[in-house]
């Protein structure tokens, strides 16, 4: 392949990747597609929602007869099986596409061999163009497919000295309006949002999307002893917005009946001590409910528990230009003691975003 062709393939794949960020296809992956002839873009498509046509099909339908002999750029390997929709490989062949350029492979294809099938029919297939960017777009889907667990993002708003709240629990508001709107955008892109019962008791959050457009995520509460009151906003709105409470064994039966009658789904999991729950079991239960992206909004002990269990994949931390200067204020994460900086968690190649007067750090987590 010539350098000119390689550069053109990369440029058009980046266009497909931008398209892939649109839509709300969960539990399917975000996928984008471009039909082009040389450097002329004929059509663009993306997977809008689960059960709807895949990105390739949308782009091919928009291209119509002009797709014959053209190149299809797709961020994710075309499917080769009958699921909610027919195989995309069949649509590609029927459209007369001459060349297919793929961003990244399907981590767990239902029916492998899509590339082999296309090549056998005379279609040129190029794999791995902008693979790193394409893979980053589907790593949440990949984790669920391969491990049965959601992709977990820890979200927090903190002061410059890393505090979630004053020692009395006051946290309204650490960040400004622009940062809070950005937090709601993160919620809108998540399948579920999770807090501990301490946050429910202290803040009585609704955990819905209000400061931007988007669907409300499933609300999830970790509540070992089932202390969530039936008057909580989460409970009073449970018949409108799906709400799960994970609890340990032996909880009060009358309290459980009251919550269930209000529309809350109760799920018993194994406890780890008096106040903890087995987080891996919680995540598996959420995975069974098609939760691909989980946003963990704390509080401090919940964040610490996810880090200690090595179950957090990413962090989104908004830092406000404020100092509490109080060692008794609530830290971002209350986990196991770290004796040396070598054991610290860090964000790998973080995306840094100015949001009003605040700064958002967003990136994958890794421990030193």
Short mmCIF file of C-alpha atoms in Angstrom, two decimals:
data_model
loop_
_atom_site.label_atom_id
_atom_site.label_comp_id
_atom_site.label_asym_id
_atom_site.label_seq_id
_atom_site.Cartn_x
_atom_site.Cartn_y
_atom_site.Cartn_z
CA UNK A 1 0.00 0.00 0.00
CA UNK A 2 1.35 3.43 -0.91
CA UNK A 3 1.93 6.17 1.67
CA UNK A 4 -0.71 8.27 -0.06
CA UNK A 5 -3.30 5.50 0.29
CA UNK A 6 -2.33 4.85 3.92
CA UNK A 7 -2.76 8.53 4.79
CA UNK A 8 -6.12 8.65 3.01
CA UNK A 9 -7.29 5.52 4.85
CA UNK A 10 -6.26 7.05 8.19
CA UNK A 11 -8.05 10.34 7.45
CA UNK A 12 -11.30 8.66 6.43
CA UNK A 13 -11.15 6.26 9.38
CA UNK A 14 -10.89 9.27 11.69
CA UNK A 15 -14.07 10.60 10.06
CA UNK A 16 -15.77 7.28 10.78
CA UNK A 17 -14.54 7.41 14.39
CA UNK A 18 -16.08 10.85 14.88
CA UNK A 19 -19.39 9.51 13.59
CA UNK A 20 -19.12 6.50 15.92
CA UNK A 21 -19.22 8.75 18.99
CA UNK A 22 -22.84 9.61 18.20
CA UNK A 23 -25.89 7.55 19.08
CA UNK A 24 -26.78 5.46 22.12
CA UNK A 25 -26.37 1.83 21.00
CA UNK A 26 -25.69 0.18 24.40
CA UNK A 27 -25.29 -2.73 25.03
CA UNK A 28 -23.89 -2.77 21.48
CA UNK A 29 -20.62 -0.94 20.77
CA UNK A 30 -20.31 2.51 19.23
CA UNK A 31 -19.52 2.05 15.52
CA UNK A 32 -19.15 4.49 12.66
CA UNK A 33 -18.84 3.99 8.89
CA UNK A 34 -17.95 6.01 5.81
CA UNK A 35 -18.49 5.11 2.14
CA UNK A 36 -15.94 6.87 -0.08
CA UNK A 37 -14.56 6.81 -3.57
CA UNK A 38 -10.97 8.02 -3.43
CA UNK A 39 -11.01 11.10 -1.22
CA UNK A 40 -14.69 11.84 -1.93
CA UNK A 41 -17.00 10.96 0.97
CA UNK A 42 -20.25 9.55 -0.40
CA UNK A 43 -22.06 8.85 2.87
CA UNK A 44 -21.58 8.55 6.65
CA UNK A 45 -23.43 6.33 9.12
CA UNK A 46 -23.33 5.31 12.76
CA UNK A 47 -25.05 2.76 14.99
CA UNK A 48 -27.76 4.84 16.65
CA UNK A 49 -29.45 2.37 19.00
CA UNK A 50 -29.53 -1.32 19.86
CA UNK A 51 -31.85 -3.20 17.52
CA UNK A 52 -31.50 -0.56 14.80
CA UNK A 53 -29.40 -0.90 11.64
CA UNK A 54 -25.64 -1.09 12.11
CA UNK A 55 -23.35 1.71 10.98
CA UNK A 56 -22.31 -0.08 7.80
CA UNK A 57 -25.91 -0.63 6.72
CA UNK A 58 -26.85 3.00 7.41
CA UNK A 59 -23.90 4.27 5.34
CA UNK A 60 -24.61 1.81 2.51
CA UNK A 61 -28.30 2.72 2.38
CA UNK A 62 -27.44 6.42 2.20
CA UNK A 63 -24.90 5.77 -0.56
CA UNK A 64 -27.36 3.72 -2.63
CA UNK A 65 -26.02 2.73 -6.07
CA UNK A 66 -22.94 4.89 -5.57
CA UNK A 67 -21.62 2.29 -3.11
CA UNK A 68 -20.80 -0.12 -5.97
CA UNK A 69 -17.03 -0.22 -6.46
CA UNK A 70 -16.43 2.16 -3.52
CA UNK A 71 -14.53 1.71 -0.24
CA UNK A 72 -16.26 1.19 3.10
CA UNK A 73 -14.46 2.46 6.20
CA UNK A 74 -15.83 0.95 9.42
CA UNK A 75 -14.45 1.41 12.93
CA UNK A 76 -15.39 -2.11 14.09
CA UNK A 77 -15.20 -5.46 12.30
CA UNK A 78 -18.48 -6.11 10.41
CA UNK A 79 -20.73 -8.72 11.99
CA UNK A 80 -21.10 -12.09 10.30
CA UNK A 81 -24.13 -13.46 12.13
CA UNK A 82 -27.91 -13.10 12.45
CA UNK A 83 -28.69 -11.25 15.68
CA UNK A 84 -31.20 -8.44 16.08
CA UNK A 85 -30.28 -7.55 12.48
CA UNK A 86 -28.96 -9.57 9.49
CA UNK A 87 -25.17 -9.94 8.91
CA UNK A 88 -23.44 -6.77 7.76
CA UNK A 89 -21.16 -8.90 5.56
CA UNK A 90 -24.19 -9.78 3.42
CA UNK A 91 -25.15 -6.10 3.08
CA UNK A 92 -21.58 -5.21 2.06
CA UNK A 93 -21.54 -7.88 -0.63
CA UNK A 94 -25.00 -6.93 -1.90
CA UNK A 95 -23.96 -3.27 -2.20
CA UNK A 96 -20.98 -4.17 -4.41
CA UNK A 97 -18.33 -2.63 -2.14
CA UNK A 98 -14.84 -3.27 -3.57
CA UNK A 99 -12.74 -2.56 -0.49
CA UNK A 100 -13.34 -2.63 3.28
CA UNK A 101 -11.06 -0.83 5.74
CA UNK A 102 -11.55 -1.86 9.40
CA UNK A 103 -10.45 -0.08 12.56
CA UNK A 104 -10.37 -2.92 15.10
CA UNK A 105 -11.41 -6.54 15.39
CA UNK A 106 -14.50 -7.80 17.21
CA UNK A 107 -13.15 -9.14 20.55
CA UNK A 108 -15.76 -11.91 20.67
CA UNK A 109 -17.50 -12.41 17.32
CA UNK A 110 -20.57 -14.67 17.41
CA UNK A 111 -19.58 -16.08 14.02
CA UNK A 112 -15.92 -15.41 13.15
CA UNK A 113 -14.66 -15.15 9.62
CA UNK A 114 -16.19 -11.94 8.31
CA UNK A 115 -12.89 -10.89 6.70
CA UNK A 116 -12.40 -14.34 5.21
CA UNK A 117 -15.95 -14.32 3.82
CA UNK A 118 -15.47 -10.91 2.19
CA UNK A 119 -12.06 -11.81 0.73
CA UNK A 120 -13.44 -15.06 -0.67
CA UNK A 121 -15.98 -12.99 -2.60
CA UNK A 122 -13.24 -10.76 -4.05
CA UNK A 123 -13.48 -7.83 -1.59
CA UNK A 124 -10.16 -6.35 -0.47
CA UNK A 125 -10.00 -6.12 3.35
CA UNK A 126 -7.54 -3.94 5.27
CA UNK A 127 -7.47 -4.43 9.06
CA UNK A 128 -6.16 -2.25 11.87
CA UNK A 129 -6.28 1.29 10.49
CA UNK A 130 -6.25 3.65 13.50
CA UNK A 131 -6.59 0.51 15.63
CA UNK A 132 -5.70 2.20 18.94
CA UNK A 133 -8.38 4.88 18.60
CA UNK A 134 -10.92 2.38 17.32
CA UNK A 135 -10.22 -0.01 20.18
CA UNK A 136 -10.52 2.79 22.76
CA UNK A 137 -14.07 3.32 21.52
CA UNK A 138 -15.15 -0.27 22.21
CA UNK A 139 -13.12 -1.25 25.28
CA UNK A 140 -16.24 -0.98 27.48
CA UNK A 141 -18.07 -3.43 25.18
CA UNK A 142 -14.99 -5.66 25.10
CA UNK A 143 -14.83 -5.90 28.90
CA UNK A 144 -18.47 -6.97 29.11
CA UNK A 145 -18.10 -9.51 26.29
CA UNK A 146 -14.91 -11.11 27.61
CA UNK A 147 -15.38 -10.80 31.38
CA UNK A 148 -19.07 -10.17 32.00
CA UNK A 149 -18.26 -6.94 33.87
CA UNK A 150 -19.18 -3.31 33.11
CA UNK A 151 -16.52 -0.73 32.33
CA UNK A 152 -16.23 1.34 35.51
CA UNK A 153 -15.52 5.07 35.69
CA UNK A 154 -14.96 6.73 39.07
CA UNK A 155 -16.37 10.26 38.96
CA UNK A 156 -15.70 12.95 41.54
CA UNK A 157 -15.55 16.70 42.10
CA UNK A 158 -12.78 17.71 44.50
CA UNK A 159 -10.95 20.70 45.91
CA UNK A 160 -7.28 21.38 45.11
CA UNK A 161 -6.36 19.37 48.19
CA UNK A 162 -8.42 16.41 47.00
CA UNK A 163 -11.49 16.69 49.22
CA UNK A 164 -15.00 15.59 48.23
CA UNK A 165 -16.69 17.46 51.07
CA UNK A 166 -16.10 19.34 54.29
CA UNK A 167 -15.81 17.20 57.41
CA UNK A 168 -19.51 17.76 58.14
CA UNK A 169 -20.45 16.40 54.70
CA UNK A 170 -21.19 19.71 52.94
CA UNK A 171 -20.27 19.46 49.24
CA UNK A 172 -22.63 21.93 47.49
CA UNK A 173 -21.08 23.14 45.43
CA UNK A 174 -17.38 22.36 45.01
CA UNK A 175 -17.41 22.96 41.26
CA UNK A 176 -19.21 25.52 39.14
CA UNK A 177 -22.26 25.20 36.88
CA UNK A 178 -20.21 24.34 33.77
CA UNK A 179 -18.51 21.45 35.53
CA UNK A 180 -21.81 20.16 36.92
CA UNK A 181 -23.27 20.23 33.39
CA UNK A 182 -20.25 18.21 32.20
CA UNK A 183 -20.93 15.69 34.98
CA UNK A 184 -24.49 15.29 33.73
CA UNK A 185 -23.13 14.65 30.24
CA UNK A 186 -21.07 11.79 31.71
CA UNK A 187 -24.23 10.45 33.34
CA UNK A 188 -26.14 10.62 30.07
CA UNK A 189 -23.46 8.47 28.39
CA UNK A 190 -23.61 5.83 31.14
CA UNK A 191 -25.92 2.84 31.43
CA UNK A 192 -25.96 3.05 35.22
CA UNK A 193 -24.80 5.38 37.98
CA UNK A 194 -23.78 3.99 41.38
CA UNK A 195 -23.51 5.50 44.86
CA UNK A 196 -23.21 4.18 48.39
CA UNK A 197 -26.00 4.46 50.93
CA UNK A 198 -23.96 7.11 52.75
CA UNK A 199 -24.42 9.44 49.78
CA UNK A 200 -28.15 8.70 49.72
CA UNK A 201 -28.50 9.54 53.42
CA UNK A 202 -26.32 12.65 53.26
CA UNK A 203 -27.36 14.22 49.93
CA UNK A 204 -30.63 12.52 48.90
CA UNK A 205 -29.60 12.62 45.19
CA UNK A 206 -31.96 11.87 42.32
CA UNK A 207 -29.11 10.79 39.98
CA UNK A 208 -31.02 11.74 36.83
CA UNK A 209 -29.88 13.75 33.80
CA UNK A 210 -31.09 17.34 34.17
CA UNK A 211 -28.45 19.82 32.95
CA UNK A 212 -28.18 18.39 29.43
CA UNK A 213 -30.15 16.28 26.98
CA UNK A 214 -29.98 12.52 27.39
CA UNK A 215 -31.61 9.50 28.93
CA UNK A 216 -31.56 8.79 32.65
CA UNK A 217 -29.24 5.93 33.60
CA UNK A 218 -30.25 3.08 35.86
CA UNK A 219 -29.64 4.13 39.51
CA UNK A 220 -27.70 1.71 41.71
CA UNK A 221 -27.17 1.91 45.47
CA UNK A 222 -24.80 -0.18 47.60
CA UNK A 223 -26.64 -0.62 50.90
CA UNK A 224 -25.44 -3.59 52.96
CA UNK A 225 -28.01 -3.23 55.74
CA UNK A 226 -30.80 -1.73 53.63
CA UNK A 227 -30.84 1.68 55.31
CA UNK A 228 -32.23 3.56 52.27
CA UNK A 229 -35.41 5.33 53.46
CA UNK A 230 -38.61 4.97 51.45
CA UNK A 231 -38.79 8.78 51.39
CA UNK A 232 -35.53 9.07 49.38
CA UNK A 233 -35.85 10.71 45.96
CA UNK A 234 -34.41 7.57 44.36
CA UNK A 235 -37.19 5.48 45.88
CA UNK A 236 -40.02 7.92 45.17
CA UNK A 237 -39.05 8.02 41.48
CA UNK A 238 -38.23 4.29 41.13
CA UNK A 239 -41.35 3.54 39.08
CA UNK A 240 -40.20 6.09 36.48
CA UNK A 241 -36.47 5.37 36.47
CA UNK A 242 -35.09 1.88 37.07
CA UNK A 243 -33.48 1.65 40.50
CA UNK A 244 -31.48 -1.24 42.00
CA UNK A 245 -30.36 -1.59 45.60
CA UNK A 246 -27.70 -4.20 46.35
CA UNK A 247 -27.78 -5.42 49.94
CA UNK A 248 -26.33 -8.14 52.12
CA UNK A 249 -28.12 -11.14 53.67
CA UNK A 250 -30.47 -10.90 56.65
CA UNK A 251 -31.97 -7.45 56.02
CA UNK A 252 -35.21 -6.22 57.59
CA UNK A 253 -38.10 -7.89 55.72
CA UNK A 254 -40.62 -5.08 56.25
CA UNK A 255 -38.17 -2.48 54.93
CA UNK A 256 -37.47 -4.69 51.93
CA UNK A 257 -41.20 -5.00 51.17
CA UNK A 258 -41.66 -1.23 51.39
CA UNK A 259 -38.85 -0.59 48.94
CA UNK A 260 -40.02 -3.30 46.55
CA UNK A 261 -43.60 -1.96 46.57
CA UNK A 262 -42.21 1.47 45.65
CA UNK A 263 -40.67 -0.05 42.50
CA UNK A 264 -37.09 -0.65 43.68
CA UNK A 265 -35.40 -3.86 42.53
CA UNK A 266 -33.54 -5.47 45.45
CA UNK A 267 -30.58 -7.76 44.79
CA UNK A 268 -28.88 -9.72 47.57
CA UNK A 269 -25.14 -10.30 47.24
CA UNK A 270 -22.45 -11.57 49.60
CA UNK A 271 -21.27 -9.14 52.27
CA UNK A 272 -17.67 -8.39 53.17
CA UNK A 273 -17.84 -7.38 56.80
CA UNK A 274 -20.52 -5.22 58.39
CA UNK A 275 -20.58 -2.40 55.84
CA UNK A 276 -19.22 -3.86 52.59
CA UNK A 277 -20.52 -5.88 49.66
CA UNK A 278 -18.66 -8.14 47.25
CA UNK A 279 -18.16 -5.69 44.40
CA UNK A 280 -17.26 -8.24 41.74
CA UNK A 281 -20.59 -9.97 42.35
CA UNK A 282 -22.36 -6.59 42.10
CA UNK A 283 -20.67 -5.91 38.75
CA UNK A 284 -21.56 -9.37 37.42
CA UNK A 285 -25.21 -8.77 38.28
CA UNK A 286 -25.08 -5.42 36.47
CA UNK A 287 -23.40 -7.08 33.48
CA UNK A 288 -26.27 -9.57 33.30
CA UNK A 289 -28.57 -6.57 33.05
CA UNK A 290 -26.67 -5.24 30.01
CA UNK A 291 -24.86 -2.46 31.90
CA UNK A 292 -21.82 -1.73 29.73
CA UNK A 293 -20.76 1.64 31.20
CA UNK A 294 -21.02 2.19 34.95
CA UNK A 295 -20.41 5.64 36.47
CA UNK A 296 -19.46 5.43 40.16
CA UNK A 297 -20.22 8.71 41.91
CA UNK A 298 -19.03 7.67 45.37
CA UNK A 299 -18.72 8.55 48.13
CA UNK A 300 -15.24 8.25 49.50
CA UNK A 301 -15.43 4.69 50.84
CA UNK A 302 -17.11 3.42 47.67
CA UNK A 303 -14.33 4.91 45.54
CA UNK A 304 -11.75 3.39 47.88
CA UNK A 305 -13.41 -0.03 47.72
CA UNK A 306 -13.40 -0.05 43.90
CA UNK A 307 -9.71 0.92 43.85
CA UNK A 308 -8.77 -1.63 46.50
CA UNK A 309 -10.58 -4.35 44.52
CA UNK A 310 -8.89 -3.18 41.28
CA UNK A 311 -12.29 -2.93 39.61
CA UNK A 312 -12.10 0.68 38.37
CA UNK A 313 -11.06 1.21 34.75
CA UNK A 314 -11.15 4.97 34.41
CA UNK A 315 -11.52 8.15 36.45
CA UNK A 316 -13.17 11.49 35.74
CA UNK A 317 -12.08 13.94 38.41
CA UNK A 318 -13.03 17.61 38.27
CA UNK A 319 -10.75 19.82 40.37
CA UNK A 320 -11.98 23.17 41.66
CA UNK A 321 -9.63 26.05 42.56
CA UNK A 322 -10.55 25.83 46.25
CA UNK A 323 -8.71 24.68 49.36
CA UNK A 324 -10.34 23.27 52.48
CA UNK A 325 -7.00 22.87 54.30
CA UNK A 326 -8.65 20.52 56.76
CA UNK A 327 -7.18 17.03 57.34
CA UNK A 328 -10.58 15.93 58.61
CA UNK A 329 -12.39 16.77 55.37
CA UNK A 330 -13.67 13.89 53.23
CA UNK A 331 -11.03 12.53 50.78
CA UNK A 332 -11.73 11.47 47.21
CA UNK A 333 -11.07 7.84 48.08
CA UNK A 334 -10.85 6.17 51.48
CA UNK A 335 -9.08 2.91 50.73
CA UNK A 336 -6.25 0.84 52.13
CA UNK A 337 -3.16 2.72 53.35
CA UNK A 338 -0.41 3.33 50.78
CA UNK A 339 3.02 3.48 52.41
CA UNK A 340 4.85 4.62 49.26
CA UNK A 341 4.08 6.70 46.20
CA UNK A 342 5.10 3.73 44.05
CA UNK A 343 1.70 2.21 44.84
CA UNK A 344 -0.28 5.28 43.81
CA UNK A 345 -2.97 5.17 41.16
CA UNK A 346 -2.42 7.41 38.15
CA UNK A 347 -4.32 8.43 35.01
CA UNK A 348 -2.61 7.17 31.89
CA UNK A 349 -2.32 9.86 29.17
CA UNK A 350 -5.16 11.90 30.71
CA UNK A 351 -7.47 14.12 28.75
CA UNK A 352 -7.37 17.53 30.48
CA UNK A 353 -10.32 19.82 29.92
CA UNK A 354 -10.96 23.34 31.20
CA UNK A 355 -14.59 23.57 32.37
CA UNK A 356 -15.36 27.09 33.52
CA UNK A 357 -13.01 27.80 36.43
CA UNK A 358 -12.53 24.05 37.04
CA UNK A 359 -10.33 21.44 35.37
CA UNK A 360 -11.49 17.93 34.41
CA UNK A 361 -8.97 15.07 34.37
CA UNK A 362 -10.25 12.07 32.43
CA UNK A 363 -8.25 8.92 31.72
CA UNK A 364 -7.65 5.23 32.29
CA UNK A 365 -6.48 4.17 35.73
CA UNK A 366 -3.33 2.20 36.41
CA UNK A 367 -1.49 1.47 39.63
CA UNK A 368 2.22 2.15 39.83
#
